PDB file of C-alpha atoms and ligand atoms in Angstrom:
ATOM      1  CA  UNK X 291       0.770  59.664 -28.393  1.00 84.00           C
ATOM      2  CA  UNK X 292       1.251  60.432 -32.184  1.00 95.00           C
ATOM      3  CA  UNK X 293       2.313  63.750 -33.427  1.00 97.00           C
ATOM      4  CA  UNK X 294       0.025  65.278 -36.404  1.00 97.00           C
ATOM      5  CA  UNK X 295       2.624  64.425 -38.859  1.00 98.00           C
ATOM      6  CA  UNK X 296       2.878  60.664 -37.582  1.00 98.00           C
ATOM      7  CA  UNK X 297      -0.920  60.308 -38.234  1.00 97.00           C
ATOM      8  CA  UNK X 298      -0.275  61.839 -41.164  1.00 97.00           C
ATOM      9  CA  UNK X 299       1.880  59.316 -42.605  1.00 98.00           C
ATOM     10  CA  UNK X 300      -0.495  56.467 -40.736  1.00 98.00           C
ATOM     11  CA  UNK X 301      -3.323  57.541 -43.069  1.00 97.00           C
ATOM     12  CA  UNK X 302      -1.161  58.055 -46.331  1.00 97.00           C
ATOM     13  CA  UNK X 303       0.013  55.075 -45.443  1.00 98.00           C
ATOM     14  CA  UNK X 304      -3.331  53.411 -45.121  1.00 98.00           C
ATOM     15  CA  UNK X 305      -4.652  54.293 -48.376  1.00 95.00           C
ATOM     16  CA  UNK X 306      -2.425  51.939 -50.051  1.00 93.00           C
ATOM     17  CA  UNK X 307      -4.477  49.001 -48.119  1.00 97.00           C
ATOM     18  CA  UNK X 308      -7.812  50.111 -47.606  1.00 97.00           C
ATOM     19  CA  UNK X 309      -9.679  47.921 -49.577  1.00 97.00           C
ATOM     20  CA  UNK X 310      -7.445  45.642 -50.133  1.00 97.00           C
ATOM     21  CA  UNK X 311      -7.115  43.879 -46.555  1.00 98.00           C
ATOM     22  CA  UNK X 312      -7.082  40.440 -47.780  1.00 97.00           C
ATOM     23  CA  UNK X 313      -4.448  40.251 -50.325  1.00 97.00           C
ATOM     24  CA  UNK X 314      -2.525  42.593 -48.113  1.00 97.00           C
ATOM     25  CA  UNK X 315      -3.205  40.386 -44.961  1.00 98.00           C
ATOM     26  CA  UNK X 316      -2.559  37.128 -46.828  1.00 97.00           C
ATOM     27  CA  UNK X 317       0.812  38.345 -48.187  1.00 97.00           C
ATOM     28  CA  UNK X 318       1.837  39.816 -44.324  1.00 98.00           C
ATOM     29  CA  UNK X 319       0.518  36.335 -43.073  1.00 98.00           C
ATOM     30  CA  UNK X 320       2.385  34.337 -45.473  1.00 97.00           C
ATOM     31  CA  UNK X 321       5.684  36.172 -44.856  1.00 98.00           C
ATOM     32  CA  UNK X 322       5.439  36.077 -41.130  1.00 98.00           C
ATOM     33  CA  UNK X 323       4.895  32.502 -41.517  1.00 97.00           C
ATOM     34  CA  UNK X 324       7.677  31.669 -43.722  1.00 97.00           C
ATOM     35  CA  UNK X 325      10.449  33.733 -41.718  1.00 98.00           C
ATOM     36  CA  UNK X 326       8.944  33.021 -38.810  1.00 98.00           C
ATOM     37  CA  UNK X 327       7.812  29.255 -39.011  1.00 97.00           C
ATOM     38  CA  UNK X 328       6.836  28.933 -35.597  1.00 97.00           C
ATOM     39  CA  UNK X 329       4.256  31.600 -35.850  1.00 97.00           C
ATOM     40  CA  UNK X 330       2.795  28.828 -37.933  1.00 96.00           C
ATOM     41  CA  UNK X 331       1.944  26.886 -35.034  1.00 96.00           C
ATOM     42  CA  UNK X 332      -0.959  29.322 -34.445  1.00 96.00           C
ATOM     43  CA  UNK X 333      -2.707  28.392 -37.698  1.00 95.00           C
ATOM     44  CA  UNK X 334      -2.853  24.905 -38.473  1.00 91.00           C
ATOM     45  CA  UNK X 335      -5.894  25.342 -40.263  1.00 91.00           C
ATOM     46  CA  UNK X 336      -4.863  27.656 -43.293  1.00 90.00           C
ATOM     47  CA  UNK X 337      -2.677  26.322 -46.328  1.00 83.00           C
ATOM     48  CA  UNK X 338       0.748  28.721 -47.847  1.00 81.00           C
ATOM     49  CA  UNK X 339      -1.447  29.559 -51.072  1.00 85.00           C
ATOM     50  CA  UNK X 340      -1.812  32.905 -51.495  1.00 84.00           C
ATOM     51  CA  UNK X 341      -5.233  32.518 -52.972  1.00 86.00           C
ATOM     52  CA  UNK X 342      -6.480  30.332 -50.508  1.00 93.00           C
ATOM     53  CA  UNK X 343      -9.751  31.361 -48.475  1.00 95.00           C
ATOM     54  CA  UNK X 344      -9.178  30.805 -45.114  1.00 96.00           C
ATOM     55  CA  UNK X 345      -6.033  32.391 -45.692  1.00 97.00           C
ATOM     56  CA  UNK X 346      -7.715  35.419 -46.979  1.00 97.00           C
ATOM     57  CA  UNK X 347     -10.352  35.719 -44.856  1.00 97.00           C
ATOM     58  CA  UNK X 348      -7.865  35.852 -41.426  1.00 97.00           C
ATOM     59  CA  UNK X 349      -5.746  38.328 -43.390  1.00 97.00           C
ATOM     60  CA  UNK X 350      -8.891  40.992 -44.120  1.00 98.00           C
ATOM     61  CA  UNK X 351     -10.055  40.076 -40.158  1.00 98.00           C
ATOM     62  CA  UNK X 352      -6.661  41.082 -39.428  1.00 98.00           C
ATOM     63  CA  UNK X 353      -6.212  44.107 -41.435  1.00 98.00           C
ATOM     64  CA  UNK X 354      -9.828  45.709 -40.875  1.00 98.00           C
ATOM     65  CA  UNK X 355      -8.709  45.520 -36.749  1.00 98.00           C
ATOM     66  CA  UNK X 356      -5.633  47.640 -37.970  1.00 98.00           C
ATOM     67  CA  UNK X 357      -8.378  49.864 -39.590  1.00 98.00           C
ATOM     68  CA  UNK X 358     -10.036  50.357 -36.912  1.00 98.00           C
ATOM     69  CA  UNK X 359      -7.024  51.238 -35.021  1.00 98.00           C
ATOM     70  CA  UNK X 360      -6.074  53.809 -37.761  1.00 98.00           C
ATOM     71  CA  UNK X 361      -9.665  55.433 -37.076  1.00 97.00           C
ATOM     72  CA  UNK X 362      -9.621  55.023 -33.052  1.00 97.00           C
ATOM     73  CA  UNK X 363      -5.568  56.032 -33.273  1.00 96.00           C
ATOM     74  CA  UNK X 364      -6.862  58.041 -29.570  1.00 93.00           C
ATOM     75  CA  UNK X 365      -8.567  55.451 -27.970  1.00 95.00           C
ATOM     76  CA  UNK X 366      -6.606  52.026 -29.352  1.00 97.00           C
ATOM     77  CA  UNK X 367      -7.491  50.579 -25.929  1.00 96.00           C
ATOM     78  CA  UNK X 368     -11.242  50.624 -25.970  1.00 97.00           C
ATOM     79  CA  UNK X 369     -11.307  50.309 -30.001  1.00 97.00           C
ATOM     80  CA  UNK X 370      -9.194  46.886 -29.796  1.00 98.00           C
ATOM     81  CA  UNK X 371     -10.849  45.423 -25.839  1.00 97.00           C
ATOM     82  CA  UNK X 372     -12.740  42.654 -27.488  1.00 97.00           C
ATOM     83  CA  UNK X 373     -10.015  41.761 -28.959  1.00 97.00           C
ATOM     84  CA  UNK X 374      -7.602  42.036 -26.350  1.00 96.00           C
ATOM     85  CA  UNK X 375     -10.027  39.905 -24.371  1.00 96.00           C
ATOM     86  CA  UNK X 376      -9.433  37.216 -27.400  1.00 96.00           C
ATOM     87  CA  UNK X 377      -6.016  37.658 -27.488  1.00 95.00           C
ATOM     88  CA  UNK X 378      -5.554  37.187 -23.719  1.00 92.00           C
ATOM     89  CA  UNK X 379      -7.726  34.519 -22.895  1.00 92.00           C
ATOM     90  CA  UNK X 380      -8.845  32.685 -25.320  1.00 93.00           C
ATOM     91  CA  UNK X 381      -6.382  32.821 -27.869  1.00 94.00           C
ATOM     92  CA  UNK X 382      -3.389  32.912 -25.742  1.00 92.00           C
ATOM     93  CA  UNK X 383      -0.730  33.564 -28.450  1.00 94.00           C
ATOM     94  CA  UNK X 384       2.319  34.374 -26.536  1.00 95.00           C
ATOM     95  CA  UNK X 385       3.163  38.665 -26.942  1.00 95.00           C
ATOM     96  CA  UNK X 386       6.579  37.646 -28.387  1.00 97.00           C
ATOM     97  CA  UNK X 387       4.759  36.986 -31.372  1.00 98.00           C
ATOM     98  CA  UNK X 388       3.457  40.279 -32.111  1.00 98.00           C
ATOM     99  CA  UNK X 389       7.437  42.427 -33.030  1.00 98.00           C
ATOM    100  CA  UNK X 390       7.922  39.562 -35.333  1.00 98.00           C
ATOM    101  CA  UNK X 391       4.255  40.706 -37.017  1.00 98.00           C
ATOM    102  CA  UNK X 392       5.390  44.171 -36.635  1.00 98.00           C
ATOM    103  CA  UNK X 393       8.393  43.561 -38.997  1.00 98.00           C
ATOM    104  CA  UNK X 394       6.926  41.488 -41.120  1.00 98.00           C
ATOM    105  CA  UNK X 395       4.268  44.329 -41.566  1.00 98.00           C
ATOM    106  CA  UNK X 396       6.901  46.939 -42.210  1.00 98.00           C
ATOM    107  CA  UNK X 397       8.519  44.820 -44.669  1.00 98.00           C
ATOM    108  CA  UNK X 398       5.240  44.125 -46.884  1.00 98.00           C
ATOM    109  CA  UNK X 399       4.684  48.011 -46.973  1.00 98.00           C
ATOM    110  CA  UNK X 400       8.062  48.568 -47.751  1.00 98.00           C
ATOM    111  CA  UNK X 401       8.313  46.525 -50.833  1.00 97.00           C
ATOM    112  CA  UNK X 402       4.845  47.658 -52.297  1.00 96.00           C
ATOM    113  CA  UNK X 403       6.068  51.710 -51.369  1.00 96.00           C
ATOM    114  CA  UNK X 404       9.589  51.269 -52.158  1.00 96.00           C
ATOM    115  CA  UNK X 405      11.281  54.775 -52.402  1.00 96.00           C
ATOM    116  CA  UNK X 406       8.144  55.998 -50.782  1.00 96.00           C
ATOM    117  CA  UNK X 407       8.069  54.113 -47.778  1.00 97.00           C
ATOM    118  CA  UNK X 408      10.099  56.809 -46.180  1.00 97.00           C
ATOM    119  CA  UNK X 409      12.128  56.293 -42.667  1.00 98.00           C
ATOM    120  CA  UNK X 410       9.701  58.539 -41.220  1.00 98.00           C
ATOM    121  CA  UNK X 411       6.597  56.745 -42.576  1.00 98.00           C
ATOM    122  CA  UNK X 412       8.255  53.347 -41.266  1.00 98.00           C
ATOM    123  CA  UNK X 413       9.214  55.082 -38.234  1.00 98.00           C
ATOM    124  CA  UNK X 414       5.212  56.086 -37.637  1.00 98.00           C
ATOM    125  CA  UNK X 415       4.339  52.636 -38.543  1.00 98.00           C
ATOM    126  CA  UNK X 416       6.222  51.077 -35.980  1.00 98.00           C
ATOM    127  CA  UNK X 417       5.065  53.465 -33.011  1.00 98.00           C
ATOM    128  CA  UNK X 418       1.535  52.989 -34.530  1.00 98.00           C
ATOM    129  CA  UNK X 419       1.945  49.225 -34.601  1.00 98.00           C
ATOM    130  CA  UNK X 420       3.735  48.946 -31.511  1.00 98.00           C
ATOM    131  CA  UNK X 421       0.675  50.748 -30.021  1.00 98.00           C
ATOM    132  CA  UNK X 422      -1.609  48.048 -31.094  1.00 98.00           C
ATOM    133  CA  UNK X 423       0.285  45.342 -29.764  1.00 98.00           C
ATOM    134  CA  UNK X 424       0.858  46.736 -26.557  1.00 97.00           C
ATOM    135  CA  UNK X 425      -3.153  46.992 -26.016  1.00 97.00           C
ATOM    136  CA  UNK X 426      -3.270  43.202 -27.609  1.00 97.00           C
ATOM    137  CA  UNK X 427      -0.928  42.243 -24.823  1.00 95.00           C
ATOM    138  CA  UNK X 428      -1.584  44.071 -22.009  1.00 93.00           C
ATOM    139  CA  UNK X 429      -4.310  41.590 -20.625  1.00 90.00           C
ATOM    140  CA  UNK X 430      -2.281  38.878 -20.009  1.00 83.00           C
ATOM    141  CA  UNK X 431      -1.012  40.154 -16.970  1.00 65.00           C
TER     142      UNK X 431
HETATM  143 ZN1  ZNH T 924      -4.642  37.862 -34.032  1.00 71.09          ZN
HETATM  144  C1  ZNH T 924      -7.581  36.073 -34.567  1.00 71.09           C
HETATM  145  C2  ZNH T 924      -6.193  40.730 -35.144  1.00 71.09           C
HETATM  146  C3  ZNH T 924      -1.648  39.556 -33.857  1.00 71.09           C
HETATM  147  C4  ZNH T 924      -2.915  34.839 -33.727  1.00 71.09           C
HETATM  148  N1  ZNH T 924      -6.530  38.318 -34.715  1.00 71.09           N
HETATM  149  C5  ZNH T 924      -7.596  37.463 -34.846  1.00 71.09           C
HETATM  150  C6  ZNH T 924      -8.750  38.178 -35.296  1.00 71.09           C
HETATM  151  C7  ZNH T 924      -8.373  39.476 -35.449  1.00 71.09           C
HETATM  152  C8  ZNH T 924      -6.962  39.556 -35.091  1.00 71.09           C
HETATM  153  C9  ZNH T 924      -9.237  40.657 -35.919  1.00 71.09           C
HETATM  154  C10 ZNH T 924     -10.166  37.573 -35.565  1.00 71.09           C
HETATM  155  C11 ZNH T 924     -11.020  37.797 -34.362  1.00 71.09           C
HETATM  156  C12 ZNH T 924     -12.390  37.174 -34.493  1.00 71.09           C
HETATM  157  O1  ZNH T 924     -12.600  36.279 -35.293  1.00 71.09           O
HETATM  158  O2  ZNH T 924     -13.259  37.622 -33.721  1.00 71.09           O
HETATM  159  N2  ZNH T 924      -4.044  39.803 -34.402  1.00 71.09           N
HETATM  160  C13 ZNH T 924      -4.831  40.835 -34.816  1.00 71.09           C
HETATM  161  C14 ZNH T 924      -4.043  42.057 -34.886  1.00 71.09           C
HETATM  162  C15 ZNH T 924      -2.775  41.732 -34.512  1.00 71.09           C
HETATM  163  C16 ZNH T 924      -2.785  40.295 -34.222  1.00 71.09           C
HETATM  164  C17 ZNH T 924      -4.601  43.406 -35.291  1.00 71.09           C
HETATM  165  C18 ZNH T 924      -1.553  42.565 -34.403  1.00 71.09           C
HETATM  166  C19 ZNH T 924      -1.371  43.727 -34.982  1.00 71.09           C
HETATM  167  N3  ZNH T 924      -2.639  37.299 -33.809  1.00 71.09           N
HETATM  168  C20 ZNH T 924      -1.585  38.154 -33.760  1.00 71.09           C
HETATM  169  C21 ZNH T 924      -0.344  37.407 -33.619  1.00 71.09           C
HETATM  170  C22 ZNH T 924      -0.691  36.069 -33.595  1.00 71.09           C
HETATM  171  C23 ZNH T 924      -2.143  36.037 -33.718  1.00 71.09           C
HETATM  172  C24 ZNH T 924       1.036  38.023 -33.522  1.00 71.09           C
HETATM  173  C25 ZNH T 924       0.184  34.861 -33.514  1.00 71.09           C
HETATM  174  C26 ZNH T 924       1.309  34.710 -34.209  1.00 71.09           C
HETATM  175  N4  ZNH T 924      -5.152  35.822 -34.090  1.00 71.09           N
HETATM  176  C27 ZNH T 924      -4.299  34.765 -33.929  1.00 71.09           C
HETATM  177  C28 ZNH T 924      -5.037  33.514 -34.015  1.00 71.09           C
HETATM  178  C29 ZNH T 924      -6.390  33.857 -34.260  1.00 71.09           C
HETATM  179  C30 ZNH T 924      -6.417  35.333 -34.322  1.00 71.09           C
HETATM  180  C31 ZNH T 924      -4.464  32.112 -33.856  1.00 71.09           C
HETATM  181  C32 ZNH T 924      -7.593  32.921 -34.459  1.00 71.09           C
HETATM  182  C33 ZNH T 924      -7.613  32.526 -35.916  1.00 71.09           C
HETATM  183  C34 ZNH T 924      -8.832  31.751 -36.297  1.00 71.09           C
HETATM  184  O3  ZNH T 924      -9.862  31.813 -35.583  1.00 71.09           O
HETATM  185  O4  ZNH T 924      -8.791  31.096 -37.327  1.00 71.09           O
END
């Protein structure tokens, strides 16, 4: 559960992105990928040019799920069950994945928000994140 001033900084947050889910997406996808080079393994199919389409079309897909998430923040688990279902079944990437997403994530806001990003807007962030993965995950078991 968020507090009021958690969803708070979710939506100020989100302003900075709405509209702007590819670049955004291709950026956190490109970062996870080069600190994380085995998240690569996931996407064989897209190139490490930030202009490149298939890069920027899985970083929008990406990013609109995380805006539906910031307008379902009550009900992440039926908002996100399709995907879930994708996640878990057909997709099969393996939940250890998602933290190293997470951070990635907080990192790309950080260095667009800079002094702004505050420790309680990254702290949101995280629980809000956290949130998502945890209903990405859960239908593994
Ligand atoms: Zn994921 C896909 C979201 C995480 C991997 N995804 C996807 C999509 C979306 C997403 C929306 C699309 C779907 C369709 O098409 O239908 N994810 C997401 C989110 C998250 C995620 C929101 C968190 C937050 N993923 C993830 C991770 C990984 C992944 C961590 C690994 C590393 N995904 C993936 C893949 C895919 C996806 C591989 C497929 C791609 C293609 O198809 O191309």
């Amino acid at each position: 559960m968020l507090s009021a001033q958690e969803r708070a900084h979710i939506a100020q947050v989100w302003d900075l992105i709405a509209g702007h889910e590819a670049p955004f997406g291709a950026e956190l996808l490109l970062r996870l990928f080069a600190v994380y080079p085995n998240t690569k393994t996931y996407f064989k199919h897209l190139g490490d040019c930030p202009d490149e389409v298939l890069l920027l079309n899985h970083g929008q897909r990406m990013l609109e799920a995380v805006g539906v998430a910031v307008r379902h923040v009550d009900n992440l688990r039926a908002a996100l069950s399709p995907l879930a279902d994708l996640h878990a079944h057909v997709l099969r990437v393996d939940p250890t994945n998602f933290p190293l997403l997470i951070q990635c994530f907080q990192v790309v806001l950080a260095s667009h928000l800079q002094d702004e990003f505050t420790v309680e807007m990254q702290a949101a962030w995280d629980k809000f994140l956290t949130g998502i993965a945890v209903v990405l995950t859960e239908k593994y078991r």
